[in-house]
PDB file of C-alpha atoms in Angstrom:
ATOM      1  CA  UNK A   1      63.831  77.270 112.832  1.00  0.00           C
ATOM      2  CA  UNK A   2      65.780  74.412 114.703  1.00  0.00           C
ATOM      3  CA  UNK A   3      69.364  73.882 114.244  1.00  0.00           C
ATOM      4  CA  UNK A   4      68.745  70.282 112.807  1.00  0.00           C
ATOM      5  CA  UNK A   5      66.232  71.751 110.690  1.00  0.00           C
ATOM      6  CA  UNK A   6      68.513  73.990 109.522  1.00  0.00           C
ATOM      7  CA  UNK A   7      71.189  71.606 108.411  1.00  0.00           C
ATOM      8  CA  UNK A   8      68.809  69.226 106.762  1.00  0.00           C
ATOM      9  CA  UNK A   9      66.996  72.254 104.594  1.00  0.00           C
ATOM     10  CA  UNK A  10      70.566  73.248 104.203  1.00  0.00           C
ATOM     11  CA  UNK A  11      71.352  70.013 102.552  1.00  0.00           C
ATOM     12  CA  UNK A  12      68.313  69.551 100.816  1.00  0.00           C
ATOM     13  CA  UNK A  13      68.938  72.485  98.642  1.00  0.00           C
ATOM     14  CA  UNK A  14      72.627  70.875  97.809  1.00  0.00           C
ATOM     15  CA  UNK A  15      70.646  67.962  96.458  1.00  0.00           C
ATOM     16  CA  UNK A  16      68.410  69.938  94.790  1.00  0.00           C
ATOM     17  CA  UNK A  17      71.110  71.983  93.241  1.00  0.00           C
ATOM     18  CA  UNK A  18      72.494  69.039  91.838  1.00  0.00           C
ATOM     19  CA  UNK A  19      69.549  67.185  90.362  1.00  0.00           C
ATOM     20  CA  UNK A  20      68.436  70.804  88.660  1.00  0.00           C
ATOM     21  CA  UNK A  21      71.991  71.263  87.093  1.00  0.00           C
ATOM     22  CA  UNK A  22      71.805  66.858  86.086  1.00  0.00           C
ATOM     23  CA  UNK A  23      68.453  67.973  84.168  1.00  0.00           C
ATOM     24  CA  UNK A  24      69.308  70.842  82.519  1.00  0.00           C
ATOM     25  CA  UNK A  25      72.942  70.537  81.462  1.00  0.00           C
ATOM     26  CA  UNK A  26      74.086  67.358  80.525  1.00  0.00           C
ATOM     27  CA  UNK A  27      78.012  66.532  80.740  1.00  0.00           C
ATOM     28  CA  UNK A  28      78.557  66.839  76.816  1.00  0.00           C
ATOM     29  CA  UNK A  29      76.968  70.304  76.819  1.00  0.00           C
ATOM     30  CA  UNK A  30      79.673  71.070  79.909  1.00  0.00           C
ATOM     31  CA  UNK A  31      82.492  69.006  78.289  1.00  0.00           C
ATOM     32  CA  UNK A  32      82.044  70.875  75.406  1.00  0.00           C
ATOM     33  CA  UNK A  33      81.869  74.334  76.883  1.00  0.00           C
ATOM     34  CA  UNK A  34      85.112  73.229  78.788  1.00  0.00           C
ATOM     35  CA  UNK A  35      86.909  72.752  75.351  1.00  0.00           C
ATOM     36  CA  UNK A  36      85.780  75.950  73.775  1.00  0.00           C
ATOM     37  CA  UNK A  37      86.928  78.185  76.834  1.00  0.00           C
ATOM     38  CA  UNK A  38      90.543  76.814  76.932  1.00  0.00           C
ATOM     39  CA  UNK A  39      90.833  77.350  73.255  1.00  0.00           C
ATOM     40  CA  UNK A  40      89.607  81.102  73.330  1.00  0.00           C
ATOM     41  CA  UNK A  41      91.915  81.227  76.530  1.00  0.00           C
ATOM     42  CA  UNK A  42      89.817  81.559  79.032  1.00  0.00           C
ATOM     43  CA  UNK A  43      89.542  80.007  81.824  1.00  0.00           C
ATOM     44  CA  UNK A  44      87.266  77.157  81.944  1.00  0.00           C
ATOM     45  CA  UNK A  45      85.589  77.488  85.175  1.00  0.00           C
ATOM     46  CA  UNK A  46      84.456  81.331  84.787  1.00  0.00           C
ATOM     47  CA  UNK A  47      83.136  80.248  81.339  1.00  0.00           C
ATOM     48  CA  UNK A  48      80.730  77.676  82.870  1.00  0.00           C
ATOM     49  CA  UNK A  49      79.663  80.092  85.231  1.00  0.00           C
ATOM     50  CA  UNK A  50      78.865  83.040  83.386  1.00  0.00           C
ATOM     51  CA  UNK A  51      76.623  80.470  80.642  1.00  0.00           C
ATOM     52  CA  UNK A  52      74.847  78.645  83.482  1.00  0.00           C
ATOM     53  CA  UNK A  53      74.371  80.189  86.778  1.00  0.00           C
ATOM     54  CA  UNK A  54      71.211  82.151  85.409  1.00  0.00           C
ATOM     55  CA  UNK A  55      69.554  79.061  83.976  1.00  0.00           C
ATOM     56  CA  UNK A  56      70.427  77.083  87.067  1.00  0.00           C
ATOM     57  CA  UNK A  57      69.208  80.152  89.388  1.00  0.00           C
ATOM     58  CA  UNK A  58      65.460  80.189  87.486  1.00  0.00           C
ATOM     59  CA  UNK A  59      65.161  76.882  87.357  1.00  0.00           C
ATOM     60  CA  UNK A  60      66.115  75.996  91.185  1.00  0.00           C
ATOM     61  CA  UNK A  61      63.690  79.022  92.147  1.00  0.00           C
ATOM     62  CA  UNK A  62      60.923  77.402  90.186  1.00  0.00           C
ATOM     63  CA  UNK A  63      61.323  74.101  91.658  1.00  0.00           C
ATOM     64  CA  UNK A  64      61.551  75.733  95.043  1.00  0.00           C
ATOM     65  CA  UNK A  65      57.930  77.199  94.547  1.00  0.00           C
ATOM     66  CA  UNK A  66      56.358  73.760  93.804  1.00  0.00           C
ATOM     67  CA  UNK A  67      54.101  73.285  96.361  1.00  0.00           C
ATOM     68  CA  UNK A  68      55.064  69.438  96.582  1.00  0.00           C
ATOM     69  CA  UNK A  69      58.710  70.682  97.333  1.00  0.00           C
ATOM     70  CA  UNK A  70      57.196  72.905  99.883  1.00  0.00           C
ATOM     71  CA  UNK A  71      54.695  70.144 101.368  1.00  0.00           C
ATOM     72  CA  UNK A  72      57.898  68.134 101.420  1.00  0.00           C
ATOM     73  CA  UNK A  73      60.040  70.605 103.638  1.00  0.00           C
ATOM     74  CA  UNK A  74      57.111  71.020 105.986  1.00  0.00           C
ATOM     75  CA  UNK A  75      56.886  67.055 106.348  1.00  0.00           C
ATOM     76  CA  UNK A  76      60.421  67.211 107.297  1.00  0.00           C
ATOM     77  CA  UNK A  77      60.374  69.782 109.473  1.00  0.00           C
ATOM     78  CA  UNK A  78      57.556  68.008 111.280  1.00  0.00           C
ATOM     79  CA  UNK A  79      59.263  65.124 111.733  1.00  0.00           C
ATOM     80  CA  UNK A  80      62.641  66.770 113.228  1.00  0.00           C
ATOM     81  CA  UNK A  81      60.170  68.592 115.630  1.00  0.00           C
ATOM     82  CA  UNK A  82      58.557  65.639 116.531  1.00  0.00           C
ATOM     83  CA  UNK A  83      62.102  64.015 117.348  1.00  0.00           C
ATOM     84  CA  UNK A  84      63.342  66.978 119.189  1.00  0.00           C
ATOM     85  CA  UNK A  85      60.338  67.311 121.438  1.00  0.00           C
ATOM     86  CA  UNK A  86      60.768  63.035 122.313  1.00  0.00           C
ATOM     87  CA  UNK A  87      64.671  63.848 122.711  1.00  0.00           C
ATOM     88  CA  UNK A  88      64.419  66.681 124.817  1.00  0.00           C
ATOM     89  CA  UNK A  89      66.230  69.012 123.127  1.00  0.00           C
ATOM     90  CA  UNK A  90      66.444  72.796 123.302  1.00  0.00           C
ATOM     91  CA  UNK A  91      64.087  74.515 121.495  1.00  0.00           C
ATOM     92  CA  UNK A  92      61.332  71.468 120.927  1.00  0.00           C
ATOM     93  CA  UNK A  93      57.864  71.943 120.853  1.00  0.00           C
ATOM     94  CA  UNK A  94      55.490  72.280 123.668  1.00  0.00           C
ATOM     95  CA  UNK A  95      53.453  69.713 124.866  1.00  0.00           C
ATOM     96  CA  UNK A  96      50.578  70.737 123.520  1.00  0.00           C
ATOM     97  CA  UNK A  97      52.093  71.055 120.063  1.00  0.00           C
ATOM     98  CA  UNK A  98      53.591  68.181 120.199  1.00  0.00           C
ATOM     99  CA  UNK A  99      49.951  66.676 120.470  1.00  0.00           C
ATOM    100  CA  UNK A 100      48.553  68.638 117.832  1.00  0.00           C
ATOM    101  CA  UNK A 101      51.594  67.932 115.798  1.00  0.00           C
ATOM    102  CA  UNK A 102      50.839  64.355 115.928  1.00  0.00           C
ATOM    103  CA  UNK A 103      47.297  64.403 115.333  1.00  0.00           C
ATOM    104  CA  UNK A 104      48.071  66.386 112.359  1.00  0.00           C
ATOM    105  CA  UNK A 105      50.218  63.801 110.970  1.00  0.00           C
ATOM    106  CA  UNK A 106      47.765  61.594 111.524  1.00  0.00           C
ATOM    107  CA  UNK A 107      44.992  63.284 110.281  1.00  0.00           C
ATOM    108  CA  UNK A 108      47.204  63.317 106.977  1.00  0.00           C
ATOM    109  CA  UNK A 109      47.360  60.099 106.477  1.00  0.00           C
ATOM    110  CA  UNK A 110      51.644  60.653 107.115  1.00  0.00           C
ATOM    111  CA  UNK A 111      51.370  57.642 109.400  1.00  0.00           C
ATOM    112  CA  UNK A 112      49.374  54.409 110.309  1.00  0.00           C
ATOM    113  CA  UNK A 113      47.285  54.217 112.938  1.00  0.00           C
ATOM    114  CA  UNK A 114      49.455  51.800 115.527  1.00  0.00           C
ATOM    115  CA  UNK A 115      51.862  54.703 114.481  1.00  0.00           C
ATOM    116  CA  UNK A 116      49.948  57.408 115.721  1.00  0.00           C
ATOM    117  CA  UNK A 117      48.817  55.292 118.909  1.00  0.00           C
ATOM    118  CA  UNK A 118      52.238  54.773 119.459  1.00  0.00           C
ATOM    119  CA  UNK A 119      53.710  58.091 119.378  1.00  0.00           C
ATOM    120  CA  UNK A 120      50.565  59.253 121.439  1.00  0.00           C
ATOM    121  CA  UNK A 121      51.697  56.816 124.100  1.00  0.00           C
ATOM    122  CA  UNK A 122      55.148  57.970 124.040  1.00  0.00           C
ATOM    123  CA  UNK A 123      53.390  61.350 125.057  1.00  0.00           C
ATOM    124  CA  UNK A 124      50.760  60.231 127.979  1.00  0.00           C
ATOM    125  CA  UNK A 125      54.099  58.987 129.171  1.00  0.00           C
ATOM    126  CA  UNK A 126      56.087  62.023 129.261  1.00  0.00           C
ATOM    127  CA  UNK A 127      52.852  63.888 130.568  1.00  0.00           C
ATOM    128  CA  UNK A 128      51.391  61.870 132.947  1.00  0.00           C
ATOM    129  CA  UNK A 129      51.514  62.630 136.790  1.00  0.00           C
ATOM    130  CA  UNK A 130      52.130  58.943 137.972  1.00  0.00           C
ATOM    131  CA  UNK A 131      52.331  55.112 136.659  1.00  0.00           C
ATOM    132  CA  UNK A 132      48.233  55.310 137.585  1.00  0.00           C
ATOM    133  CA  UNK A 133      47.238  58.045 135.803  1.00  0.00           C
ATOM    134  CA  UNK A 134      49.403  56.642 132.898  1.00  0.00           C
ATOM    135  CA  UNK A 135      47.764  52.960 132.135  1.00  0.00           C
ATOM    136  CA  UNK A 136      44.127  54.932 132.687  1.00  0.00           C
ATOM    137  CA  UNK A 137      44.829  57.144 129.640  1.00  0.00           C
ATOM    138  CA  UNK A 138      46.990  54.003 128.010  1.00  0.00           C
ATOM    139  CA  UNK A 139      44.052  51.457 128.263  1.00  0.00           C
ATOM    140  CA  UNK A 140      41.419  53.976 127.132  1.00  0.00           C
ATOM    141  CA  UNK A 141      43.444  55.481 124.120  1.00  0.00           C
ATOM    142  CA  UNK A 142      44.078  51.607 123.311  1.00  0.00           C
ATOM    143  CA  UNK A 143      40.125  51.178 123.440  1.00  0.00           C
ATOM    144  CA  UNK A 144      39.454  54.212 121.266  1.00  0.00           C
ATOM    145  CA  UNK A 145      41.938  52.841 118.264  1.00  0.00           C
ATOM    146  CA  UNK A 146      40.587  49.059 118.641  1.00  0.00           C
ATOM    147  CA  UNK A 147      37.296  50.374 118.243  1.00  0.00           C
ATOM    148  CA  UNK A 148      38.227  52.445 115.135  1.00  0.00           C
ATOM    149  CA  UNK A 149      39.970  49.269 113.837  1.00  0.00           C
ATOM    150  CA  UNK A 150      36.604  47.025 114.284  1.00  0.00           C
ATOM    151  CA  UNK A 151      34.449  49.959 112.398  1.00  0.00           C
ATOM    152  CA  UNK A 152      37.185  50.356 109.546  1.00  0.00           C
ATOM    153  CA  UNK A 153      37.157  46.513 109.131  1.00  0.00           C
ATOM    154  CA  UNK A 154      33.039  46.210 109.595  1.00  0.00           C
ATOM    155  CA  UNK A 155      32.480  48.891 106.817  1.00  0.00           C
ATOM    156  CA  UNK A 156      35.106  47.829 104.247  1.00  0.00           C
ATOM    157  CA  UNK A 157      33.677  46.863 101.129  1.00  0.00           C
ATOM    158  CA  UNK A 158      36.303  45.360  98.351  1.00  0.00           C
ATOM    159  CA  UNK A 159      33.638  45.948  96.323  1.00  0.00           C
ATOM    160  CA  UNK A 160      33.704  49.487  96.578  1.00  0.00           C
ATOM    161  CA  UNK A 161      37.345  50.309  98.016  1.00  0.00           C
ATOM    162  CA  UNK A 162      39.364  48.301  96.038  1.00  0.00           C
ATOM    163  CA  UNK A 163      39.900  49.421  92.094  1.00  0.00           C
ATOM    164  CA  UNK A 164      39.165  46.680  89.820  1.00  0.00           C
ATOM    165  CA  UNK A 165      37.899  43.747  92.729  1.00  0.00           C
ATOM    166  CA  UNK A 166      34.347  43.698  91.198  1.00  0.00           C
ATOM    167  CA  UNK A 167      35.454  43.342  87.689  1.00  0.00           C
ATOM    168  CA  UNK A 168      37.942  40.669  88.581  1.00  0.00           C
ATOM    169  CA  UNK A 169      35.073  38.824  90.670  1.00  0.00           C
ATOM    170  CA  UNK A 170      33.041  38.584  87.587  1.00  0.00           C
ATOM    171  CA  UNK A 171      35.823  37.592  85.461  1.00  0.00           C
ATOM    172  CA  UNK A 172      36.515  35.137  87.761  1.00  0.00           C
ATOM    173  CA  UNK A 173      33.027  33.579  88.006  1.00  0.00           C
ATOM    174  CA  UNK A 174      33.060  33.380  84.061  1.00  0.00           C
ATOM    175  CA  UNK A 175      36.215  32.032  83.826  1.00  0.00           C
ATOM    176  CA  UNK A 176      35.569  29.034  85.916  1.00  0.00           C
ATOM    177  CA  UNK A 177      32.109  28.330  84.327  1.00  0.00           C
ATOM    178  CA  UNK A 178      34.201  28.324  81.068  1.00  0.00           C
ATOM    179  CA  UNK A 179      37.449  25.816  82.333  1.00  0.00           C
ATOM    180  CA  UNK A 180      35.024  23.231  83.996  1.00  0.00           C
ATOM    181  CA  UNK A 181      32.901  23.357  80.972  1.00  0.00           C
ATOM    182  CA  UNK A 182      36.166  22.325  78.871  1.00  0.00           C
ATOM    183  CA  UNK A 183      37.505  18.877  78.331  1.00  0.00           C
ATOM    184  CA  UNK A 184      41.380  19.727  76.962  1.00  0.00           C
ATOM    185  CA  UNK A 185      43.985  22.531  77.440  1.00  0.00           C
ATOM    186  CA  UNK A 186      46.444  24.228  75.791  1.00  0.00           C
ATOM    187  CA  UNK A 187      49.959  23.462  76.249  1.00  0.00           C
ATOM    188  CA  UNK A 188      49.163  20.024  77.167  1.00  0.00           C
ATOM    189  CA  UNK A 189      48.475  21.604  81.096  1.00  0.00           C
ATOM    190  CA  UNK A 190      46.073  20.264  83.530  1.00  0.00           C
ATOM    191  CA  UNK A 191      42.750  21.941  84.023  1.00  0.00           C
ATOM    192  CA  UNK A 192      43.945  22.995  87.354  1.00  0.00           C
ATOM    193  CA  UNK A 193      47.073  25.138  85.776  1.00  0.00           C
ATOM    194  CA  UNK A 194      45.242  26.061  83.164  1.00  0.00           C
ATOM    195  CA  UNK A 195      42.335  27.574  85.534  1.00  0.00           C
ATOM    196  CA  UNK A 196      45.052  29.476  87.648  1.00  0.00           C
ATOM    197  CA  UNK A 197      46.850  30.754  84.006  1.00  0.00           C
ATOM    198  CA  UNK A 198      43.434  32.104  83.186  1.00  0.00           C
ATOM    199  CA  UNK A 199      42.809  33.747  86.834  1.00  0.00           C
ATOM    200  CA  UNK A 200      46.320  35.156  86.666  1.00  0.00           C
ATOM    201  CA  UNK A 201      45.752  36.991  83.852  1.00  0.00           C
ATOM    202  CA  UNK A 202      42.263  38.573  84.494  1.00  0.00           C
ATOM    203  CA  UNK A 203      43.636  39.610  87.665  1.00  0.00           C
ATOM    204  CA  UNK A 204      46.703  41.351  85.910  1.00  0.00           C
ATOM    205  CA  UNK A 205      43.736  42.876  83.443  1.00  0.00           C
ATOM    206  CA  UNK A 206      41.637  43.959  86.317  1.00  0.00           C
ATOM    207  CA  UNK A 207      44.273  45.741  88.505  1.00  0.00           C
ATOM    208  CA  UNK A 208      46.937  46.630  86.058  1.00  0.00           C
ATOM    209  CA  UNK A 209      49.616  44.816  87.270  1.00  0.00           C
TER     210      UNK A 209
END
């Protein structure tokens, strides 16, 4: 594994440390533990130990096993690779997984598209023979993604991708039927605000927010 990688895992699993001993113990079960050590005579510190380093030990190795936590060391190490192969260091990936690395990002969803076409640009110009051979791969690459962008946009349907848009549409269209039908408001408001209090809400109804 890379050095950086290395560190950052490294300090990762401090973190983690922490947040499992935050959970399980909180500072009045420690406080109190403290207390009942130095009146026994013992020394505080190796009581502490010797009552929590097993609970602390399962529960870090459990959390460890998660595949989230693992997903979320991978990501990481993915991204130090990434930066290690653009910075030239020692030990960075090849070209060639460098590519695949970014694809694979992409492919994941990790990153947005100008992302991706950015990063792939970065890489035509590490790998490319001369300034020709460069804007060739540049312009066509740029092509490819502004094609993608003009399909994505052609086939979206709020109707279908976005949660709730249909059943705020027809909310909508009832809602104004019902205001221009009306001739006073609450509140003493205009039918204007009254209209957008009524919209507001079926749009907080339809999308949960």
């Amino acid at each position: 594994m890379h050095k950086k990688v290395r560190l950052y895992v490294g300090f990762v699993f401090i973190l983690l440390l922490i947040a499992v001993a935050w959970r399980y113990f909180s500072f009045s079960q420690i406080f109190s533990s403290v207390v009942v050590a130095e009146s026994n005579g013992a020394a505080p510190r190796d009581n502490i130990r010797s009552e929590f380093a097993a609970p602390e030990r399962d529960a870090l190795l459990r959390l460890l096993s998660d595949p989230r936590i693992q997903t979320y060391f991978q990501r990481q190490e993915d991204k130090l690779r990434l930066s290690a192969y653009f910075l030239s260091e020692e030990g960075s990936p090849t070209d060639e997984e460098a590519w695949r690395l970014i694809e694979s990002i992409e492919q994941d969803g990790r990153i947005l598209a100008y992302e991706a076409m950015a990063l792939k640009l970065a890489w035509l110009e590490r790998n490319s023979k001369n300034k020709t051979e460069f804007d060739a791969a540049a312009e066509a690459m740029v092509k490819e993604y502004r094609q993608k962008a003009m399909q994505s946009a052609e086939e979206y349907d709020p109707y279908k991708d976005v949660p709730g848009f249909a059943e705020y549409k027809e909310a909508e269209r009832r809602i104004v039927q019902e205001v221009q039908q009306m001739t006073s408001f609450p509140n003493g408001m205009s039918r204007h605000e009254y209209l957008r209090h009524r919209l507001q809400e079926a749009r907080e109804e339809a999308y949960g927010r």
